[in-house]
XYZ file of C-alpha atoms in Angstrom:
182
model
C -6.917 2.495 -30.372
C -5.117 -0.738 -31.559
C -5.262 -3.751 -29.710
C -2.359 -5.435 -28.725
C -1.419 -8.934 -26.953
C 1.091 -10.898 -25.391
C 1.706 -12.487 -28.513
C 3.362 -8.682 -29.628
C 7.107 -8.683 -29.871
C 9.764 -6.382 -30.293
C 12.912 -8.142 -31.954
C 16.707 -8.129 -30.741
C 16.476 -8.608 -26.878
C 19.339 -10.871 -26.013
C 17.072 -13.716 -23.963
C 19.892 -13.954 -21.044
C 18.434 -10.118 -20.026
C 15.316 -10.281 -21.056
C 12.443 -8.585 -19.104
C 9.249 -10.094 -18.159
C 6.520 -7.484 -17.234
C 3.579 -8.869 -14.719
C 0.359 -6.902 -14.412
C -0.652 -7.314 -10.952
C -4.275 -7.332 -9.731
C -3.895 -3.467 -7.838
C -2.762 -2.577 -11.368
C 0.602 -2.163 -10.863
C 3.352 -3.568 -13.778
C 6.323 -5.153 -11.914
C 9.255 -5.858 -14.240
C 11.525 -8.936 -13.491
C 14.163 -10.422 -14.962
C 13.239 -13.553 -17.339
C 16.490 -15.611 -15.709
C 15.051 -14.648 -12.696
C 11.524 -16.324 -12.580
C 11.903 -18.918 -15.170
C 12.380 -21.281 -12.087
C 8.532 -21.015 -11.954
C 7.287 -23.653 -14.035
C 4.191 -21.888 -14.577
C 5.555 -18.582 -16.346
C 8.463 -21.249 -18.349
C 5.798 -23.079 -19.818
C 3.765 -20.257 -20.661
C 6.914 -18.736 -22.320
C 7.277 -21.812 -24.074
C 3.679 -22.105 -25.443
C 3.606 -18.769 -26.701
C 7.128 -19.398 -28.511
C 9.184 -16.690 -26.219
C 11.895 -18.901 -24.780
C 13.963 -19.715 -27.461
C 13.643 -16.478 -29.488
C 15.282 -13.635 -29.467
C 12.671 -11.031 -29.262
C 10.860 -9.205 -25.427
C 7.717 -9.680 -24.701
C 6.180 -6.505 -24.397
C 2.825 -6.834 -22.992
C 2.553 -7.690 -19.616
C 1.340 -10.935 -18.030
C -1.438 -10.782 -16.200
C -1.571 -12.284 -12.421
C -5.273 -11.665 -11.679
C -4.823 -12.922 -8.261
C -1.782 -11.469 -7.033
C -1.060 -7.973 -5.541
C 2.141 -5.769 -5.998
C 3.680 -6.781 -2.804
C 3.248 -10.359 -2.672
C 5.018 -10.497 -5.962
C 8.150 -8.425 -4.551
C 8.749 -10.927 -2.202
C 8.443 -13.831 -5.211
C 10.756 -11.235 -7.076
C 12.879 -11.301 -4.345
C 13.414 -14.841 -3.620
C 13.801 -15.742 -7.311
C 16.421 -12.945 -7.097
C 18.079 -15.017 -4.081
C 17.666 -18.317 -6.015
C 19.453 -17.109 -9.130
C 21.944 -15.042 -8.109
C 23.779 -17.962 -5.393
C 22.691 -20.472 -7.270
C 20.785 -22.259 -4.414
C 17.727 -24.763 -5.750
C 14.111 -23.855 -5.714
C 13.257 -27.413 -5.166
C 13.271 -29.679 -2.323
C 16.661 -31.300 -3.821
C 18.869 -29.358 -2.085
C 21.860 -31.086 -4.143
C 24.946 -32.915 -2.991
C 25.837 -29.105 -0.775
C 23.084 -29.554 1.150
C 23.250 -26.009 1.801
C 19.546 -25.060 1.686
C 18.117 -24.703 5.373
C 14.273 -23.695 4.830
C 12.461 -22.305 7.458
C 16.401 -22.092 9.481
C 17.522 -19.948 6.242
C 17.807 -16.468 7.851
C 16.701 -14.924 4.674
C 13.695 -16.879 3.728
C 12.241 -15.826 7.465
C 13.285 -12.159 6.786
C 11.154 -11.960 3.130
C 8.101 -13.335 4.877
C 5.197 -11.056 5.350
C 4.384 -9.927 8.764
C 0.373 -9.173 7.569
C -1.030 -12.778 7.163
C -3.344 -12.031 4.564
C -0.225 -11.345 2.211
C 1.195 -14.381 3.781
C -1.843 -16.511 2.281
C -1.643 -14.433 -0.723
C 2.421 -16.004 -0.890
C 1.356 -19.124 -0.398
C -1.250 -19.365 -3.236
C 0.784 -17.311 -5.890
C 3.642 -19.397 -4.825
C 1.330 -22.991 -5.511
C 0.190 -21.225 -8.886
C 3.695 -20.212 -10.046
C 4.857 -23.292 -9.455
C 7.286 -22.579 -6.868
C 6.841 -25.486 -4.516
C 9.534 -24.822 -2.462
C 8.794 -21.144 -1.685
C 5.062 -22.504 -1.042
C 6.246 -25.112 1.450
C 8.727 -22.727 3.149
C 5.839 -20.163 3.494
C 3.066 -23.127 4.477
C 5.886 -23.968 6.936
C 6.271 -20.386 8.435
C 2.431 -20.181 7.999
C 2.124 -23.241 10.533
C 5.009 -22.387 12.985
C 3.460 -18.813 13.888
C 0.111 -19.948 14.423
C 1.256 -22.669 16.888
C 2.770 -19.676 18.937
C -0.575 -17.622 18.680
C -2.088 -20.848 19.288
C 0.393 -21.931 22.467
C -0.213 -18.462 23.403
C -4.170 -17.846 23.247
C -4.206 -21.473 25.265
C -1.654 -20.367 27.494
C -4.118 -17.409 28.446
C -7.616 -19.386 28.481
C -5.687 -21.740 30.813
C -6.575 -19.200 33.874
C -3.482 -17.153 33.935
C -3.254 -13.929 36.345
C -0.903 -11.184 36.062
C 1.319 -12.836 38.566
C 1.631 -16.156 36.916
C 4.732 -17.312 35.374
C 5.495 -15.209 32.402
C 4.599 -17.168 28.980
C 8.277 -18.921 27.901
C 7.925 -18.593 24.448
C 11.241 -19.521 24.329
C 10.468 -23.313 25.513
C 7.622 -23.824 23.170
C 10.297 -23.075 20.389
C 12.585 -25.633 22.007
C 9.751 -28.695 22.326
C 9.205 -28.096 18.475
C 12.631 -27.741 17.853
C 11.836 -24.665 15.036
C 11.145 -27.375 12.677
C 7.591 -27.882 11.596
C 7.106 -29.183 8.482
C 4.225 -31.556 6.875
């Protein structure tokens, strides 16, 4: 059987739809856009190195994220998706607009994993990727749920009975205002 690399090529792919394959560590191939994740520095300079950005020509072999699983790239898929597609930066400069909320962006909450393992999972593919921005918005939702586990699980060691006053999550939210950050 004949060996083949990354370096492999097929000719005539028109760069502005070109694919990038990813081989995922639970062996799955996810296929993503190129205009879609070249706002990960990581993957743009690996395309660059290897002589794929400026030619004209797919990449067939997959890359290989040896630390990443299948779903915790869907939701990187997903958010480059976002990025692209409205044109809304995946950096901290959040441009003259200022339109880019973070953690108070309704669909940056909704993408998050519930399962925190995944969520750790985001937040290290996200750091290697290069995606600062996703990694701070995920360090950021990271934080803000484990101060309400952590309000809560102090709120319950503090002697409560069943007919204490109920735990008001929603003042906890208030005295942090929703807006952790580092």
């Amino acid at each position: 059987m004949e060996s083949r690399s990354v370096h492999d090529v097929a000719p005539m792919v028109d760069n502005s739809e070109r694919i990038i394959k990813f081989h995922t560590r639970d062996n799955e191939i996810i296929e993503m856009p190129q205009k879609w994740i070249i706002i990960s520095k990581t993957v743009k300079d690996f395309l660059v190195e290897h002589g794929f950005e400026d030619k004209v020509c797919e990449v067939t072999q997959p890359i290989r994220l040896e630390h990443v699983c299948a779903e915790t790239l869907r939701i990187i898929m997903k958010w480059c998706q976002r990025h692209h597609t409205e044109n809304i930066p995946a950096s901290h400069d959040r441009g003259a607009s200022g339109q880019y909320k973070g953690l108070d962006d309704p669909f940056d909450a909704s993408i998050m994993p519930s399962k925190q393992a995944i969520l750790f999972e985001l937040i290290m593919a996200a750091k290697f990727l290069q995606l600062n921005y996703l990694r701070d918005i995920s360090c950021n939702y990271l934080v803000y749920n484990a101060g309400r586990v952590a309000f809560a699980k102090l709120f319950d060691l503090s002697g409560r009975t069943d007919d204490s006053e109920p735990l008001d999550m929603a003042r906890f939210e208030a005295m942090n205002d929703g807006k952790l950050s580092f």
